[in-house]
């Protein structure tokens, strides 16, 4: 009688991100290489609740390494502990659907679940492990690079490269028209994308959530440049940046989402304030979802693949309720509950910020001397 094969499942939750397919590919191929079966869960935790799973094989992941998005689909609204259900009268009520998750995992004889996601998805994975006994291995995904317990999340490098390319393009039009060009980038409450792309793209001003800005140093920097014969400036603004004593700019609220607050609008605000204070024509570009889409960079493909193999290997050796993590360029595991804690922000004494200050970049908190 043939020995029963071990079965695992993999899902992608939260926002899409370059490198998701590379992780899926690595997870599936590693399990198959070791004689296991693996199910792909469609549309994040929604698929776990509704039993929407697909047995994966080598053909399922063929050719997906360079593709953006996720072949499994994703959602950032379906929390099994607070699942939105529409009643006949159109009213939305929230129900605890953890038992359906457990029933489906049992139905498909799933030993453990690989959760590829950001803080929302990893928090749900940690809760399933803690309260329901589900065996979980997490993979850190977010373009924002703000997950604790890892030096780098996959997707960040691609988003940073996209923002840098946008700055390169804005640079030429800013110089041609003698304008101030403001680029608003994603990042939620952390300024990693703004900081790295701003340095790489030669920005003159970088505004981060971690350093509340004052308008005066920003204006002073732009005027310094004009006095030096430079009739244009480049400003990078993280979507979570806020003025000193003020609040972040909220674009809208999304009910039922892991992260209901959608930030946005700060770039336009900064551009308007600069134009009013200097008289220099100022324009804002919001990069938005372009940072999430498209093919992952070579760095993200390699990191995603390493993460996927490491996650599958953790399952194979029975190391559960952990997240794979990058530490000193080695893939290690950390307790998933710790990894799903407070977001990792840019420290104000970060070496890259010090580098920027030496280059004369203004962070909106003091007048630059260059």
Coordinates of C-alpha atoms in Angstrom, one line a residue:
X1 CA 0.0 0.0 0.0
X2 CA 1.4 3.4 -1.0
X3 CA 2.4 5.7 1.8
X4 CA 0.1 8.7 2.2
X5 CA 1.6 11.9 1.0
X6 CA 1.9 14.9 3.2
X7 CA -0.3 17.8 2.1
X8 CA 0.2 21.5 2.4
X9 CA -1.5 24.7 1.2
X10 CA -0.4 28.1 0.2
X11 CA -2.3 31.4 -0.1
X12 CA -1.5 35.0 -0.9
X13 CA -3.3 37.7 1.2
X14 CA -3.5 41.5 1.3
X15 CA -2.4 43.8 -1.5
X16 CA -0.7 42.4 -4.6
X17 CA 3.0 42.7 -4.8
X18 CA 5.8 41.9 -7.3
X19 CA 7.4 38.6 -6.4
X20 CA 4.2 36.8 -5.2
X21 CA 4.3 34.3 -8.1
X22 CA 8.0 33.7 -7.5
X23 CA 7.2 32.7 -3.9
X24 CA 4.3 30.5 -5.0
X25 CA 6.5 28.8 -7.6
X26 CA 9.3 28.1 -5.1
X27 CA 6.9 26.8 -2.4
X28 CA 5.1 24.4 -4.9
X29 CA 8.3 23.1 -6.5
X30 CA 10.0 22.5 -3.2
X31 CA 7.0 20.5 -1.9
X32 CA 6.7 18.5 -5.1
X33 CA 10.5 17.8 -5.1
X34 CA 10.1 16.3 -1.7
X35 CA 7.1 14.0 -2.6
X36 CA 4.4 16.1 -1.1
X37 CA 1.1 17.5 -2.4
X38 CA 0.3 21.2 -2.3
X39 CA -3.0 23.1 -2.7
X40 CA -3.2 26.7 -3.9
X41 CA -5.9 28.6 -2.0
X42 CA -7.7 31.1 -4.2
X43 CA -8.3 34.7 -3.2
X44 CA -6.6 34.7 0.1
X45 CA -8.5 33.7 3.3
X46 CA -11.7 33.8 1.3
X47 CA -10.6 30.6 -0.4
X48 CA -10.0 29.0 3.0
X49 CA -13.5 30.0 4.2
X50 CA -15.3 28.8 1.0
X51 CA -13.1 25.8 0.3
X52 CA -11.8 27.2 -3.0
X53 CA -8.5 25.3 -3.4
X54 CA -6.7 23.8 -6.4
X55 CA -4.2 20.9 -6.4
X56 CA -0.9 22.3 -7.8
X57 CA 1.6 20.6 -10.0
X58 CA 4.7 21.7 -12.0
X59 CA 2.6 22.9 -14.9
X60 CA 0.7 25.2 -12.5
X61 CA 3.8 27.3 -11.8
X62 CA 5.5 27.0 -15.1
X63 CA 6.5 30.4 -16.5
X64 CA 5.2 32.5 -13.6
X65 CA 8.6 33.6 -12.2
X66 CA 8.7 37.0 -14.0
X67 CA 5.0 37.7 -13.7
X68 CA 3.6 40.3 -11.4
X69 CA 0.5 39.9 -9.3
X70 CA -0.5 36.4 -8.0
X71 CA -1.9 33.5 -10.0
X72 CA -3.9 32.5 -6.9
X73 CA -5.7 35.9 -6.5
X74 CA -5.8 37.9 -3.3
X75 CA -8.0 40.1 -1.2
X76 CA -7.4 42.4 1.7
X77 CA -11.0 42.3 3.1
X78 CA -11.7 38.7 4.1
X79 CA -10.8 38.1 7.7
X80 CA -12.1 34.7 8.9
X81 CA -12.5 36.0 12.4
X82 CA -14.6 38.9 11.1
X83 CA -16.0 37.9 7.8
X84 CA -18.5 40.2 6.0
X85 CA -21.8 38.5 5.1
X86 CA -24.6 40.3 3.2
X87 CA -28.1 39.6 4.5
X88 CA -31.2 39.4 2.3
X89 CA -32.1 43.0 3.2
X90 CA -28.6 44.1 2.0
X91 CA -27.3 44.7 5.5
X92 CA -23.7 43.6 6.1
X93 CA -23.0 41.6 9.3
X94 CA -19.7 40.2 10.4
X95 CA -19.4 36.5 11.4
X96 CA -16.7 34.3 12.9
X97 CA -15.9 31.8 10.2
X98 CA -13.0 30.1 11.8
X99 CA -14.8 26.8 12.0
X100 CA -15.3 26.8 8.2
X101 CA -11.5 27.3 7.8
X102 CA -10.8 24.4 10.1
X103 CA -13.4 22.2 8.4
X104 CA -11.9 22.9 5.0
X105 CA -8.3 22.3 6.1
X106 CA -9.5 18.9 7.6
X107 CA -11.5 18.1 4.4
X108 CA -8.4 18.6 2.2
X109 CA -6.2 16.9 4.9
X110 CA -3.9 20.0 5.0
X111 CA -1.0 19.6 7.4
X112 CA 0.1 23.2 7.4
X113 CA -0.6 26.5 5.7
X114 CA 2.0 28.8 4.0
X115 CA 0.6 32.4 4.3
X116 CA 2.3 34.9 2.0
X117 CA 1.3 38.4 3.2
X118 CA 1.9 41.6 5.1
X119 CA 1.0 42.5 8.6
X120 CA -2.8 42.0 8.2
X121 CA -2.4 38.5 6.7
X122 CA 0.4 37.5 9.1
X123 CA -1.8 38.7 12.0
X124 CA -4.6 36.4 10.8
X125 CA -2.1 33.6 10.4
X126 CA -0.8 34.1 13.9
X127 CA -4.4 34.2 15.3
X128 CA -5.2 30.9 13.5
X129 CA -2.1 29.4 15.0
X130 CA -2.7 30.8 18.5
X131 CA -6.5 30.3 18.8
X132 CA -7.2 27.4 16.4
X133 CA -4.1 25.3 16.4
X134 CA -3.5 25.7 12.7
X135 CA 0.1 25.1 11.7
X136 CA 1.3 28.2 9.9
X137 CA 4.5 29.4 8.2
X138 CA 4.5 33.1 7.1
X139 CA 6.4 34.8 4.2
X140 CA 6.9 38.6 4.6
X141 CA 5.3 40.4 1.7
X142 CA 4.9 44.2 1.2
X143 CA 6.3 46.9 -1.0
X144 CA 6.4 49.1 2.1
X145 CA 9.3 47.1 3.7
X146 CA 7.7 47.8 7.1
X147 CA 7.4 44.4 8.6
X148 CA 9.4 43.8 11.8
X149 CA 11.9 40.9 12.3
X150 CA 13.2 41.0 8.7
X151 CA 15.7 43.2 7.0
X152 CA 13.8 43.2 3.7
X153 CA 10.4 42.2 2.4
X154 CA 10.1 41.1 -1.2
X155 CA 8.4 43.6 -3.5
X156 CA 10.2 46.6 -1.9
X157 CA 13.0 46.5 -4.4
X158 CA 10.7 46.6 -7.4
X159 CA 8.6 49.4 -5.9
X160 CA 11.7 51.4 -5.1
X161 CA 13.0 50.9 -8.7
X162 CA 9.7 52.1 -10.1
X163 CA 9.7 55.2 -8.0
X164 CA 13.3 55.9 -9.0
X165 CA 12.5 55.6 -12.6
X166 CA 9.6 58.0 -12.1
X167 CA 11.9 60.5 -10.5
X168 CA 14.3 60.2 -13.4
X169 CA 11.5 61.0 -15.8
X170 CA 10.2 63.9 -13.6
X171 CA 13.7 65.3 -13.4
X172 CA 13.8 66.1 -17.2
X173 CA 10.4 67.7 -17.3
X174 CA 11.1 69.7 -14.1
X175 CA 14.3 71.0 -15.6
X176 CA 12.7 71.9 -18.9
X177 CA 9.8 73.8 -17.4
X178 CA 11.7 75.2 -14.4
X179 CA 9.2 73.6 -12.1
X180 CA 9.0 71.9 -8.7
X181 CA 7.9 68.4 -9.2
X182 CA 6.5 66.5 -6.3
X183 CA 6.2 62.7 -6.3
X184 CA 3.9 61.0 -3.8
X185 CA 4.9 57.4 -3.2
X186 CA 3.3 54.6 -1.1
X187 CA 4.6 53.2 2.2
X188 CA 1.8 53.7 4.6
X189 CA 3.3 54.7 8.0
X190 CA 6.9 54.0 7.0
X191 CA 9.1 56.0 4.6
X192 CA 11.4 53.3 3.2
X193 CA 10.2 53.7 -0.4
X194 CA 10.4 57.5 -0.3
X195 CA 13.9 57.4 1.4
X196 CA 15.5 54.9 -0.9
X197 CA 14.0 56.2 -4.2
X198 CA 14.7 59.8 -3.1
X199 CA 18.4 59.1 -2.6
X200 CA 18.6 57.0 -5.8
X201 CA 16.6 59.6 -7.9
X202 CA 18.5 62.7 -6.7
X203 CA 15.6 64.3 -4.8
X204 CA 16.2 67.7 -3.2
X205 CA 13.6 67.2 -0.5
X206 CA 12.3 63.9 1.1
X207 CA 9.4 64.0 3.5
X208 CA 8.9 60.9 5.6
X209 CA 6.2 59.8 8.1
X210 CA 8.9 59.4 10.8
X211 CA 10.0 63.1 10.5
X212 CA 7.1 65.5 10.8
X213 CA 8.0 68.4 8.4
X214 CA 7.9 72.1 8.6
X215 CA 7.2 74.1 5.4
X216 CA 9.9 76.7 6.1
X217 CA 12.9 74.3 5.6
X218 CA 11.3 72.9 2.4
X219 CA 10.9 76.4 1.0
X220 CA 14.3 77.4 2.1
X221 CA 15.9 74.5 0.2
X222 CA 14.0 75.4 -3.0
X223 CA 15.0 79.0 -2.7
X224 CA 18.6 78.1 -2.1
X225 CA 18.6 76.1 -5.3
X226 CA 17.1 79.0 -7.3
X227 CA 19.7 81.4 -5.9
X228 CA 22.4 79.0 -7.0
X229 CA 21.0 79.0 -10.6
X230 CA 19.0 75.8 -10.3
X231 CA 15.5 76.6 -11.5
X232 CA 13.9 73.3 -10.6
X233 CA 13.6 71.0 -7.6
X234 CA 12.5 67.5 -7.0
X235 CA 10.4 66.6 -3.9
X236 CA 9.6 63.0 -2.8
X237 CA 6.7 62.7 -0.3
X238 CA 5.7 59.5 1.4
X239 CA 1.9 59.1 1.6
X240 CA 2.1 59.0 5.4
X241 CA 4.1 62.2 5.7
X242 CA 2.6 64.9 7.9
X243 CA 3.3 68.4 8.9
X244 CA 4.7 69.1 12.4
X245 CA 1.7 69.3 14.7
X246 CA -0.7 68.1 12.0
X247 CA -2.2 64.8 10.8
X248 CA -1.6 62.4 7.9
X249 CA -3.8 63.0 4.8
X250 CA -6.5 60.4 4.5
X251 CA -7.9 59.8 1.0
X252 CA -10.7 57.4 2.1
X253 CA -11.8 54.7 4.4
X254 CA -12.4 51.1 3.3
X255 CA -14.8 49.3 5.5
X256 CA -14.0 45.6 6.3
X257 CA -10.4 45.8 5.1
X258 CA -7.4 44.7 7.1
X259 CA -6.1 48.2 6.8
X260 CA -9.2 50.5 6.5
X261 CA -7.3 53.8 6.3
X262 CA -6.2 54.7 2.8
X263 CA -3.7 57.5 2.9
X264 CA -3.3 60.0 0.1
X265 CA -3.3 63.7 -0.9
X266 CA -0.3 64.9 0.9
X267 CA 1.7 65.3 -2.3
X268 CA -0.9 67.7 -3.8
X269 CA -1.0 69.6 -0.5
X270 CA 2.8 70.1 -0.5
X271 CA 2.9 71.1 -4.1
X272 CA 0.2 73.8 -3.6
X273 CA 2.0 75.1 -0.5
X274 CA 5.3 75.3 -2.3
X275 CA 3.8 77.2 -5.3
X276 CA 2.0 79.6 -3.0
X277 CA 5.1 80.4 -1.0
X278 CA 7.6 80.6 -3.8
X279 CA 5.7 81.5 -6.9
X280 CA 7.4 78.6 -8.7
X281 CA 5.0 76.4 -10.7
X282 CA 4.7 73.2 -8.9
X283 CA 3.1 69.9 -10.0
X284 CA 2.3 66.7 -8.1
X285 CA 2.5 63.1 -9.5
X286 CA 0.9 60.3 -7.4
X287 CA 2.7 57.1 -8.4
X288 CA 0.0 54.9 -6.7
X289 CA -0.5 51.3 -7.9
X290 CA 2.2 51.5 -10.5
X291 CA 4.5 50.6 -7.6
X292 CA 2.6 47.3 -7.1
X293 CA 2.4 46.1 -10.6
X294 CA 4.7 44.7 -13.2
X295 CA 7.5 42.2 -13.3
X296 CA 9.7 41.9 -10.1
X297 CA 13.3 43.0 -10.2
X298 CA 16.1 40.3 -10.3
X299 CA 16.7 41.0 -6.5
X300 CA 13.0 40.5 -5.7
X301 CA 12.9 37.3 -7.8
X302 CA 15.9 35.8 -5.9
X303 CA 14.6 36.9 -2.5
X304 CA 11.1 35.6 -3.2
X305 CA 12.5 32.3 -4.3
X306 CA 14.7 32.0 -1.3
X307 CA 11.7 32.8 1.0
X308 CA 9.5 30.3 -0.8
X309 CA 12.0 27.5 -0.5
X310 CA 12.7 28.3 3.2
X311 CA 9.0 28.4 4.0
X312 CA 8.4 24.9 2.4
X313 CA 11.5 23.6 4.2
X314 CA 10.2 24.8 7.5
X315 CA 7.0 22.9 6.9
X316 CA 8.9 19.8 5.9
X317 CA 10.9 19.7 9.1
X318 CA 7.8 20.5 11.2
X319 CA 8.8 24.0 12.3
X320 CA 5.5 25.8 12.5
X321 CA 4.0 29.1 13.6
X322 CA 7.1 31.0 12.3
X323 CA 7.8 33.5 9.6
X324 CA 10.8 33.2 7.3
X325 CA 13.1 36.2 7.5
X326 CA 16.2 37.8 6.0
X327 CA 18.9 38.4 8.6
X328 CA 22.5 39.3 7.7
X329 CA 21.7 38.0 4.2
X330 CA 20.7 34.6 5.6
X331 CA 17.1 33.2 5.6
X332 CA 16.1 32.4 9.2
X333 CA 12.8 31.8 11.0
X334 CA 11.2 34.0 13.7
X335 CA 8.1 33.5 15.8
X336 CA 5.2 34.7 13.7
X337 CA 3.5 36.5 16.6
X338 CA 6.5 38.7 17.0
X339 CA 6.7 39.3 13.2
X340 CA 3.1 40.4 13.2
X341 CA 3.7 43.2 15.7
X342 CA 4.2 46.9 15.4
X343 CA 5.4 48.1 11.9
X344 CA 9.1 48.7 11.3
X345 CA 9.7 52.4 10.6
X346 CA 12.8 54.3 9.5
X347 CA 14.8 55.4 12.5
X348 CA 15.5 59.1 12.5
X349 CA 19.3 58.4 12.9
X350 CA 19.3 55.9 10.0
X351 CA 22.6 55.9 8.1
X352 CA 20.8 56.5 4.8
X353 CA 19.1 59.7 6.3
X354 CA 22.6 60.8 7.5
X355 CA 23.8 60.2 4.0
X356 CA 21.0 62.3 2.6
X357 CA 21.8 65.2 4.9
X358 CA 25.4 65.2 3.9
X359 CA 24.3 65.5 0.3
X360 CA 22.2 68.6 1.2
X361 CA 18.8 66.9 1.0
X362 CA 16.2 68.5 3.2
X363 CA 13.9 66.3 5.3
X364 CA 11.7 69.2 6.3
X365 CA 12.9 69.4 9.9
X366 CA 15.9 71.8 9.5
X367 CA 17.3 74.1 7.0
X368 CA 19.9 72.5 4.7
X369 CA 23.2 74.2 4.4
X370 CA 24.0 72.9 0.9

